[in-house]
XYZ file of C-alpha atoms in Angstrom:
607
model
C -32.640 -152.732 149.912
C -34.796 -153.656 146.909
C -33.840 -155.969 144.077
C -33.693 -153.038 141.654
C -31.389 -151.070 143.950
C -29.179 -154.148 144.386
C -28.833 -154.486 140.613
C -27.989 -150.778 140.193
C -25.430 -150.890 143.014
C -23.877 -154.050 141.569
C -23.536 -152.375 138.177
C -22.097 -149.251 139.839
C -19.547 -151.357 141.750
C -18.521 -153.087 138.515
C -18.085 -149.718 136.766
C -15.997 -148.352 139.644
C -13.824 -151.490 139.623
C -13.166 -151.050 135.896
C -12.413 -147.345 136.451
C -9.846 -148.239 139.116
C -8.183 -150.855 136.889
C -8.415 -148.498 133.887
C -9.358 -151.502 131.798
C -11.212 -151.058 129.531
C -10.954 -147.309 128.876
C -13.238 -145.027 130.869
C -15.346 -144.033 127.870
C -15.831 -147.718 126.954
C -16.993 -148.400 130.523
C -19.472 -145.522 130.168
C -20.856 -147.018 126.951
C -21.199 -150.409 128.670
C -23.170 -148.715 131.444
C -25.504 -147.084 128.893
C -26.062 -150.464 127.219
C -26.591 -152.541 130.388
C -28.454 -150.162 132.736
C -31.784 -150.331 130.830
C -31.897 -154.122 131.467
C -32.451 -153.349 135.161
C -35.840 -151.855 134.244
C -35.089 -148.712 136.249
C -34.318 -146.463 133.273
C -35.194 -146.717 129.601
C -32.649 -146.629 126.802
C -33.954 -143.166 125.900
C -33.192 -141.965 129.425
C -29.804 -143.702 129.366
C -28.685 -141.797 126.252
C -30.456 -138.532 127.143
C -27.137 -137.096 128.299
C -26.068 -136.630 124.685
C -28.707 -133.890 124.400
C -27.923 -132.367 127.786
C -27.030 -128.640 127.401
C -24.235 -129.046 129.942
C -22.561 -131.699 127.788
C -22.693 -129.343 124.818
C -21.340 -126.555 127.052
C -18.363 -128.679 128.118
C -17.553 -129.458 124.477
C -17.787 -125.780 123.502
C -15.492 -124.763 126.366
C -12.815 -127.080 124.937
C -13.128 -125.219 121.631
C -13.030 -121.781 123.277
C -9.877 -122.758 125.175
C -8.261 -124.005 121.969
C -8.810 -120.572 120.443
C -6.796 -119.036 123.276
C -4.036 -121.594 122.736
C -3.773 -121.159 118.961
C -3.599 -117.373 119.219
C -0.826 -117.450 121.806
C -2.700 -115.683 124.616
C -1.334 -118.131 127.178
C 2.146 -118.111 125.607
C 2.345 -114.337 125.943
C 1.215 -114.682 129.535
C 4.098 -117.084 130.166
C 6.562 -114.643 128.651
C 5.119 -111.872 130.844
C 5.491 -114.041 133.957
C 9.118 -114.736 133.092
C 9.933 -111.055 132.539
C 8.189 -109.868 135.722
C 9.682 -112.577 137.923
C 13.230 -111.619 137.062
C 15.572 -113.927 138.917
C 13.273 -114.476 141.919
C 11.965 -118.018 142.263
C 9.447 -116.852 144.876
C 8.017 -114.153 142.597
C 7.961 -116.651 139.735
C 5.932 -119.181 141.732
C 3.442 -116.552 142.920
C 2.917 -115.123 139.425
C 2.675 -118.587 137.852
C 0.071 -119.896 140.296
C -1.969 -116.678 140.219
C -1.946 -116.575 136.419
C -2.887 -120.234 136.033
C -5.687 -119.800 138.570
C -7.144 -116.855 136.658
C -6.730 -118.236 133.117
C -7.987 -121.658 134.186
C -11.253 -120.111 135.337
C -12.396 -120.054 131.710
C -10.966 -123.305 130.355
C -10.284 -126.917 131.256
C -7.730 -127.397 134.038
C -6.186 -130.263 132.056
C -5.838 -127.983 129.029
C -4.286 -125.181 131.065
C -1.606 -127.552 132.414
C -0.865 -128.906 128.940
C -0.470 -125.321 127.697
C 1.752 -124.162 130.558
C 4.106 -127.166 130.757
C 6.272 -126.019 127.801
C 6.087 -122.438 129.102
C 7.355 -123.526 132.531
C 10.046 -125.745 131.021
C 11.293 -122.814 128.942
C 11.334 -120.563 132.022
C 13.214 -123.224 134.012
C 15.748 -123.702 131.238
C 16.368 -119.969 130.958
C 16.589 -119.424 134.719
C 18.482 -122.571 135.667
C 15.604 -123.741 137.907
C 14.744 -127.412 138.385
C 11.387 -128.087 136.731
C 10.346 -130.106 139.789
C 10.199 -126.835 141.754
C 7.421 -125.441 139.548
C 5.515 -128.369 138.049
C 3.620 -129.287 141.218
C 2.710 -125.644 141.970
C 1.419 -125.546 138.369
C -0.808 -128.594 138.885
C -2.064 -127.305 142.254
C -3.000 -123.936 140.749
C -4.706 -125.637 137.784
C -6.835 -127.760 140.114
C -7.719 -124.694 142.185
C -8.711 -122.858 138.987
C -11.645 -125.272 138.859
C -12.964 -123.493 141.943
C -12.898 -120.037 140.338
C -16.086 -119.954 138.211
C -19.074 -122.131 137.395
C -17.663 -123.124 133.984
C -14.070 -123.636 135.146
C -14.392 -127.410 135.417
C -16.886 -130.098 134.456
C -17.722 -131.242 138.035
C -19.057 -127.729 138.790
C -21.397 -127.951 135.821
C -22.548 -131.449 136.781
C -23.294 -130.417 140.369
C -25.182 -127.369 139.141
C -27.088 -129.493 136.608
C -28.242 -131.784 139.430
C -29.524 -128.789 141.403
C -31.478 -127.623 138.362
C -32.810 -131.131 137.639
C -34.222 -131.378 141.157
C -35.760 -127.907 140.964
C -33.385 -126.394 143.529
C -31.779 -122.924 143.378
C -28.761 -123.055 141.063
C -25.298 -121.553 141.353
C -24.565 -118.222 139.704
C -21.482 -117.795 137.539
C -19.398 -116.403 140.424
C -20.996 -118.257 143.375
C -17.921 -120.451 143.759
C -15.402 -117.630 143.154
C -14.908 -116.444 146.786
C -13.987 -119.994 147.773
C -11.633 -120.347 144.790
C -9.826 -117.093 145.527
C -9.410 -118.051 149.185
C -8.071 -121.502 148.324
C -5.740 -120.032 145.686
C -4.223 -117.658 148.264
C -3.836 -120.569 150.678
C -2.330 -122.673 147.891
C 0.282 -120.053 147.039
C 1.245 -119.592 150.691
C 1.337 -123.357 151.226
C 3.567 -124.008 148.201
C 5.966 -121.223 149.222
C 6.468 -123.074 152.505
C 6.240 -126.654 151.166
C 8.546 -126.149 148.167
C 11.508 -127.126 150.344
C 10.112 -130.686 150.259
C 9.878 -130.767 146.483
C 12.567 -132.897 144.802
C 15.435 -130.940 143.295
C 15.589 -132.842 140.030
C 15.351 -131.584 136.493
C 13.427 -133.717 134.001
C 15.527 -136.009 131.892
C 13.600 -135.141 128.753
C 15.344 -131.789 128.406
C 18.822 -133.155 128.870
C 18.178 -136.014 126.483
C 16.502 -133.971 123.756
C 18.343 -134.348 120.458
C 16.247 -132.312 118.034
C 18.241 -129.368 116.650
C 17.325 -125.753 117.293
C 17.799 -122.609 115.232
C 20.901 -121.785 117.266
C 22.382 -125.232 116.578
C 21.993 -124.676 112.844
C 23.275 -121.094 113.011
C 26.493 -122.464 114.491
C 26.680 -125.552 112.276
C 26.168 -123.631 109.027
C 28.129 -120.532 110.106
C 25.225 -118.104 109.685
C 25.893 -115.869 112.690
C 26.904 -112.704 110.842
C 24.983 -113.144 107.620
C 21.624 -111.549 108.427
C 21.041 -107.817 108.022
C 17.867 -105.777 107.899
C 17.437 -102.679 105.763
C 14.639 -100.194 105.193
C 13.830 -98.855 101.714
C 14.151 -95.070 101.739
C 11.861 -92.640 99.884
C 13.341 -92.007 96.469
C 14.993 -95.423 96.280
C 15.528 -96.703 92.714
C 13.765 -99.981 93.619
C 10.419 -98.330 94.480
C 7.659 -99.802 92.338
C 10.050 -102.405 90.945
C 9.260 -106.099 91.208
C 11.607 -108.721 92.603
C 11.854 -110.176 89.131
C 13.509 -107.000 87.884
C 15.723 -106.476 90.944
C 17.855 -109.611 90.917
C 19.328 -109.600 94.416
C 20.549 -113.198 94.290
C 22.934 -112.531 91.465
C 24.447 -109.854 93.729
C 25.035 -112.451 96.455
C 22.004 -111.525 98.566
C 19.002 -113.692 99.574
C 15.764 -111.862 100.347
C 14.164 -113.959 103.093
C 11.043 -111.880 103.798
C 9.592 -108.379 103.584
C 8.189 -106.660 106.671
C 5.468 -104.209 105.752
C 3.159 -102.183 107.980
C 2.792 -103.186 111.625
C 5.276 -106.044 111.634
C 3.425 -108.048 108.940
C 5.731 -110.373 107.010
C 5.236 -110.925 103.284
C 6.501 -113.795 101.173
C 8.874 -112.532 98.484
C 7.364 -113.404 95.096
C 8.595 -112.523 91.589
C 5.727 -110.044 91.180
C 6.110 -108.420 94.638
C 6.708 -104.671 94.233
C 8.854 -102.797 96.731
C 7.367 -99.861 98.662
C 8.910 -97.048 100.683
C 9.334 -98.088 104.318
C 9.515 -101.816 103.531
C 11.979 -103.621 105.791
C 13.936 -106.328 103.994
C 15.266 -109.361 105.876
C 18.428 -110.198 103.949
C 20.906 -113.044 103.997
C 24.329 -111.928 102.738
C 25.824 -114.938 100.959
C 28.765 -113.399 99.111
C 31.506 -112.184 101.490
C 32.471 -109.340 99.173
C 29.067 -107.652 99.459
C 29.251 -104.597 101.716
C 26.441 -102.705 103.389
C 27.716 -99.475 101.875
C 27.361 -100.908 98.376
C 23.847 -102.110 99.126
C 22.830 -98.725 100.506
C 24.179 -96.859 97.487
C 22.869 -99.271 94.851
C 19.380 -99.873 96.190
C 18.669 -96.778 98.279
C 18.292 -98.501 101.639
C 19.417 -97.842 105.207
C 20.628 -100.491 107.628
C 18.611 -101.149 110.784
C 20.098 -102.385 114.061
C 19.353 -105.954 115.123
C 17.966 -106.771 118.575
C 20.466 -107.377 121.415
C 21.550 -111.028 121.703
C 19.977 -111.553 118.293
C 20.923 -114.525 116.148
C 19.913 -115.245 112.590
C 16.067 -114.916 112.365
C 15.531 -116.182 115.928
C 13.119 -113.334 116.708
C 10.720 -114.300 113.896
C 10.217 -117.988 114.656
C 6.432 -117.632 114.706
C 6.510 -116.834 110.988
C 9.816 -118.053 109.595
C 11.192 -121.526 110.033
C 14.166 -123.636 109.020
C 14.433 -127.234 107.879
C 17.235 -129.596 106.965
C 16.727 -131.701 103.849
C 18.938 -134.205 102.064
C 19.347 -134.731 98.321
C 18.361 -138.351 97.485
C 19.854 -140.434 94.676
C 16.789 -140.156 92.434
C 16.461 -136.369 92.844
C 16.255 -134.272 89.684
C 18.254 -131.605 91.521
C 21.500 -133.617 91.326
C 24.015 -131.755 89.151
C 22.171 -128.416 89.345
C 23.430 -125.323 91.132
C 21.208 -123.776 93.795
C 20.397 -120.960 91.375
C 19.386 -123.473 88.710
C 17.370 -125.545 91.213
C 14.931 -122.628 91.621
C 13.815 -123.797 95.069
C 12.284 -120.374 95.770
C 10.005 -120.695 92.728
C 9.005 -124.326 93.342
C 8.841 -124.410 97.145
C 8.847 -120.822 98.375
C 11.969 -121.739 100.390
C 15.465 -120.261 100.271
C 18.635 -122.327 100.587
C 20.879 -120.616 103.136
C 23.297 -123.437 103.917
C 24.888 -126.495 102.329
C 26.901 -129.235 103.999
C 28.798 -131.926 102.134
C 29.694 -134.501 104.717
C 31.130 -132.505 107.603
C 32.207 -129.585 105.438
C 30.195 -126.371 105.198
C 30.127 -125.122 101.600
C 30.023 -121.437 102.430
C 31.879 -119.864 99.554
C 30.085 -119.597 96.180
C 27.080 -121.235 97.788
C 24.727 -120.505 94.921
C 27.160 -121.911 92.347
C 27.727 -125.227 94.112
C 26.413 -128.177 92.094
C 24.288 -130.469 94.211
C 25.408 -134.047 94.816
C 23.646 -137.073 96.244
C 23.772 -136.904 100.043
C 24.228 -133.128 100.246
C 22.382 -131.591 103.194
C 20.595 -128.311 102.566
C 19.415 -125.848 105.184
C 16.289 -124.097 103.913
C 14.364 -121.196 105.383
C 10.940 -119.761 104.666
C 7.448 -119.576 106.061
C 6.266 -122.569 108.084
C 3.424 -123.275 105.664
C 5.937 -123.823 102.863
C 8.014 -126.077 105.108
C 4.938 -128.195 105.793
C 4.298 -128.335 102.059
C 7.841 -129.671 101.551
C 7.112 -132.327 104.144
C 4.020 -133.481 102.252
C 4.507 -133.054 98.528
C 8.098 -132.481 97.360
C 10.028 -135.593 96.309
C 13.342 -134.172 95.115
C 14.387 -133.521 98.721
C 13.964 -135.753 101.766
C 13.174 -133.919 104.975
C 15.894 -134.683 107.498
C 15.282 -132.529 110.594
C 12.660 -130.136 111.887
C 13.722 -127.728 114.655
C 12.403 -127.672 118.199
C 11.015 -124.178 117.491
C 8.287 -125.828 115.404
C 6.663 -127.033 118.659
C 6.186 -123.415 119.739
C 4.651 -122.138 116.503
C 1.153 -120.782 117.006
C -1.262 -121.274 114.104
C -2.958 -117.897 114.646
C -0.437 -115.875 116.651
C -1.603 -112.567 115.140
C -5.186 -113.086 116.342
C -4.608 -112.754 120.087
C -6.433 -109.387 120.444
C -9.495 -110.826 118.721
C -9.422 -113.925 120.941
C -9.229 -111.798 124.096
C -12.100 -109.609 122.901
C -14.254 -112.663 122.202
C -13.402 -114.126 125.614
C -14.392 -110.846 127.289
C -17.717 -110.861 125.415
C -18.425 -114.454 126.484
C -17.672 -113.623 130.120
C -20.020 -110.631 129.997
C -22.797 -112.809 128.550
C -22.191 -115.507 131.178
C -22.162 -113.063 134.065
C -25.173 -110.996 132.981
C -27.261 -114.002 131.978
C -28.527 -112.236 128.837
C -28.504 -115.625 127.117
C -28.153 -119.169 128.520
C -24.588 -120.271 129.259
C -24.402 -122.750 126.401
C -25.684 -120.090 123.974
C -23.059 -117.591 125.162
C -20.171 -120.011 124.683
C -21.542 -121.175 121.304
C -21.531 -117.551 120.115
C -17.944 -117.224 121.352
C -16.851 -120.341 119.436
C -18.492 -119.122 116.231
C -16.797 -115.748 116.613
C -13.459 -117.530 117.146
C -14.031 -119.201 113.808
C -15.204 -116.029 112.070
C -12.072 -114.149 113.166
C -9.852 -117.120 112.187
C -8.665 -117.785 115.722
C -9.572 -121.429 115.130
C -10.608 -123.574 112.183
C -13.172 -126.355 111.990
C -10.624 -129.168 112.022
C -8.815 -127.902 115.120
C -12.174 -127.209 116.814
C -13.254 -130.834 116.474
C -9.792 -132.018 117.502
C -9.875 -129.826 120.626
C -12.940 -131.564 122.060
C -12.052 -134.343 124.488
C -14.661 -136.830 123.326
C -13.618 -139.452 125.859
C -14.557 -137.116 128.717
C -17.930 -136.308 127.175
C -18.834 -139.981 126.725
C -17.767 -140.667 130.325
C -20.077 -137.942 131.638
C -23.014 -139.121 129.529
C -22.509 -142.699 130.723
C -22.507 -141.718 134.405
C -25.580 -139.472 134.298
C -28.129 -142.354 134.208
C -26.686 -143.705 137.459
C -27.890 -140.643 139.359
C -31.405 -141.109 137.966
C -31.379 -144.858 138.669
C -30.187 -144.426 142.259
C -32.815 -141.760 142.879
C -35.653 -143.960 141.566
C -34.545 -147.014 143.534
C -34.088 -145.098 146.781
C -30.310 -145.360 146.683
C -29.793 -141.650 147.277
C -32.054 -141.646 150.342
C -30.288 -144.736 151.667
C -26.863 -143.097 151.214
C -28.043 -139.896 152.896
C -29.500 -141.794 155.867
C -26.334 -143.875 156.229
C -24.152 -140.761 156.186
C -26.313 -138.966 158.771
C -26.433 -142.088 160.917
C -22.644 -142.173 160.967
C -21.983 -138.509 161.825
C -25.259 -137.433 163.430
C -27.522 -134.514 162.604
C -26.435 -132.160 165.389
C -23.401 -130.683 163.643
C -24.055 -129.498 160.067
C -20.377 -128.545 159.712
C -19.427 -132.114 160.550
C -21.806 -133.314 157.844
C -20.289 -130.862 155.355
C -16.805 -132.075 156.230
C -17.845 -135.706 155.803
C -19.284 -134.977 152.339
C -16.009 -133.291 151.386
C -13.919 -136.240 152.628
C -16.103 -138.834 150.879
C -15.985 -136.927 147.592
C -12.214 -136.412 147.789
C -11.524 -140.056 148.694
C -13.781 -141.466 145.941
C -12.132 -139.053 143.517
C -8.769 -140.689 144.236
C -9.966 -143.834 142.455
C -12.391 -142.690 139.756
C -12.809 -139.555 137.648
C -13.677 -136.443 139.645
C -16.462 -135.779 137.118
C -17.969 -139.202 137.778
C -17.535 -138.597 141.505
C -19.421 -135.290 141.286
C -22.260 -136.925 139.334
C -22.628 -139.604 142.028
C -22.106 -137.427 145.113
C -24.188 -134.366 144.160
C -27.555 -136.171 144.548
C -26.383 -137.641 147.874
C -25.415 -134.191 149.169
C -28.761 -132.708 148.082
C -30.609 -135.607 149.761
C -28.675 -134.969 152.991
C -29.741 -131.311 152.871
C -33.326 -132.401 152.412
C -33.184 -134.601 155.530
C -31.619 -131.766 157.519
C -34.238 -129.327 156.129
C -31.345 -127.091 155.070
C -30.440 -125.255 151.894
C -28.928 -127.629 149.315
C -26.422 -125.020 148.091
C -23.719 -125.427 150.786
C -23.868 -129.216 150.531
C -23.627 -129.142 146.730
C -20.790 -126.626 147.012
C -18.791 -129.027 149.190
C -19.010 -131.652 146.446
C -17.825 -129.151 143.822
C -14.893 -127.988 145.967
C -13.852 -131.505 146.955
C -13.990 -132.713 143.341
C -11.342 -130.112 142.462
C -9.200 -130.908 145.534
C -7.513 -133.852 143.783
C -4.038 -133.089 145.111
C -3.264 -136.380 146.840
C -1.999 -138.811 144.186
C -0.667 -138.571 140.629
C -3.692 -140.534 139.387
C -6.288 -138.432 141.203
C -6.585 -136.182 138.165
C -5.118 -135.968 134.631
C -3.739 -132.606 135.791
C -1.381 -134.394 138.197
C -0.536 -137.134 135.707
C 0.633 -134.584 133.137
C 3.298 -133.089 135.422
C 4.756 -136.381 136.692
C 7.176 -136.764 133.762
C 8.334 -133.138 133.360
C 8.705 -132.772 137.132
C 10.313 -136.192 137.619
C 7.964 -136.851 140.541
C 7.283 -140.047 142.457
C 3.986 -141.212 143.931
C 5.170 -140.284 147.422
C 5.855 -136.669 146.387
C 2.124 -136.153 145.838
C 1.240 -137.857 149.107
C 3.770 -135.792 151.064
C 2.555 -132.441 149.715
C -0.963 -133.186 148.494
C -2.533 -134.763 151.565
C -1.691 -131.876 153.959
C -2.987 -129.314 151.469
C -6.191 -131.300 150.916
C -6.722 -131.097 154.685
C -6.098 -127.322 154.526
C -8.765 -127.010 151.830
C -11.136 -129.189 153.886
C -10.808 -126.914 156.917
C -11.144 -123.756 154.817
C -14.253 -125.117 153.093
C -15.938 -126.169 156.345
C -15.313 -122.668 157.740
C -16.188 -120.594 154.662
C -19.077 -122.444 153.020
C -21.614 -121.984 155.870
C -20.575 -118.323 156.166
C -21.138 -117.467 152.509
C -23.933 -119.975 151.797
C -26.052 -120.134 154.957
C -27.434 -123.546 155.861
């Protein structure tokens, strides 16, 4: 035990203590490490900050961006809808499909991100099926953690373990080296949760019951809109063909034109210069009760289209069209004007479809009602115009935004492009035609080129705190190696378990990694344990791959406490879980994964 090693270990102990207390923040602790470690004389400041230029750090950042592209285009949302439709009313089928889907999708993006994406999907499924969210939230977190075992890029600890192998000149993992273990553990996880779900609490999260934000359906009932929407198609030979909206004054006939559907479901904003074409589908709001469909058909040459079953006013177009409640303030220039005179469509691009004065709905002669201070308007239009109202319009004060706004996808029509880009990235990663970081960088740039993501959302998607944490922990591995700390740890471990049973050594490495990961970040744990595992392999004159693999698998086996991983922390609230729920279900499954790893790793990666 040299003086230099003592200083490094003391600094490491201090960092771990701050990680456990979570004070200060983990990224601040990492920066403190970078600043203090060079004073030991073991590493230089250049070596301490070298992690910022590490290709694996850049790769982790780019994977955040790639995953955000999948979120913004609704790929994962559509997957959730597919799971719900295929599961039917079977809770067992729902759990199997959910865990399998999360395991597969999570193989290409952060496990924390995949949980954040699927929580609202699962809550919606639970609400529709009358299932307690607690029955699915823990299976979701378990599957997300297991997804980190599916590919090399599925989670940061895998990349850090692989980077240590490369740094020491050892054979590295391929893209799918870890996949057989991940698939096996995922199957075990699904079977385990099907049995263990009886011990999950049967409690729905309070957040759903207590939610007070209005929905489209609330407003449809409150403003009596249920029977006002119709959809018509313009027939060939219609008198409105080639005519602009300015010339065809529908509003004076008691009809609001909300949007025009043209081509393959593409919605257009109605503008004064918009010209009608044959085949256009018009989304209409019938304000005047005396307007009949027969009159519309005869006057404008249109045919009525059936609405979807269980359809309510515009609820099937919430990705494009929104609603908002706004109140008329005392200083508004709209006071005293009728809705026709207010020209909200021209100024805002929004259409007034409802008006409440106190508790009374002003349904009749809506467009002729003169606005008063305190009147509440219900407006509809494209979400971009609603956001513009929120920012720039001062004659109305935004009162309520609907819950549907939370589900709006910024690039919902770009899902095919996002999937194609993801497939290209996977091909490049698997074939090795270009380095991993280059492949993912190309994917991110293509996401931007095809408008699946913009620059602002790309920067926002990167979890900078995690990157700084990784960079701050990397110098520890170098410092411990130079001071003999890794050799000392390897000798101590072998002295405790003996060298006669390599499987026992593998199991011990798994247990140590999993236990340390209960108190500090699993990424930091992987950075610290990977060199120890490789040193143990060196002493045993064995291949380093199985020992490094045990660290990677154990780092993702953070099932035991709600603080073991952000993945678990995210589901505590929605699932209404207690600390003991994770202990009761997580510890036995961690032992299952331990046994499976000790059996499978030596078989697939010979010692």
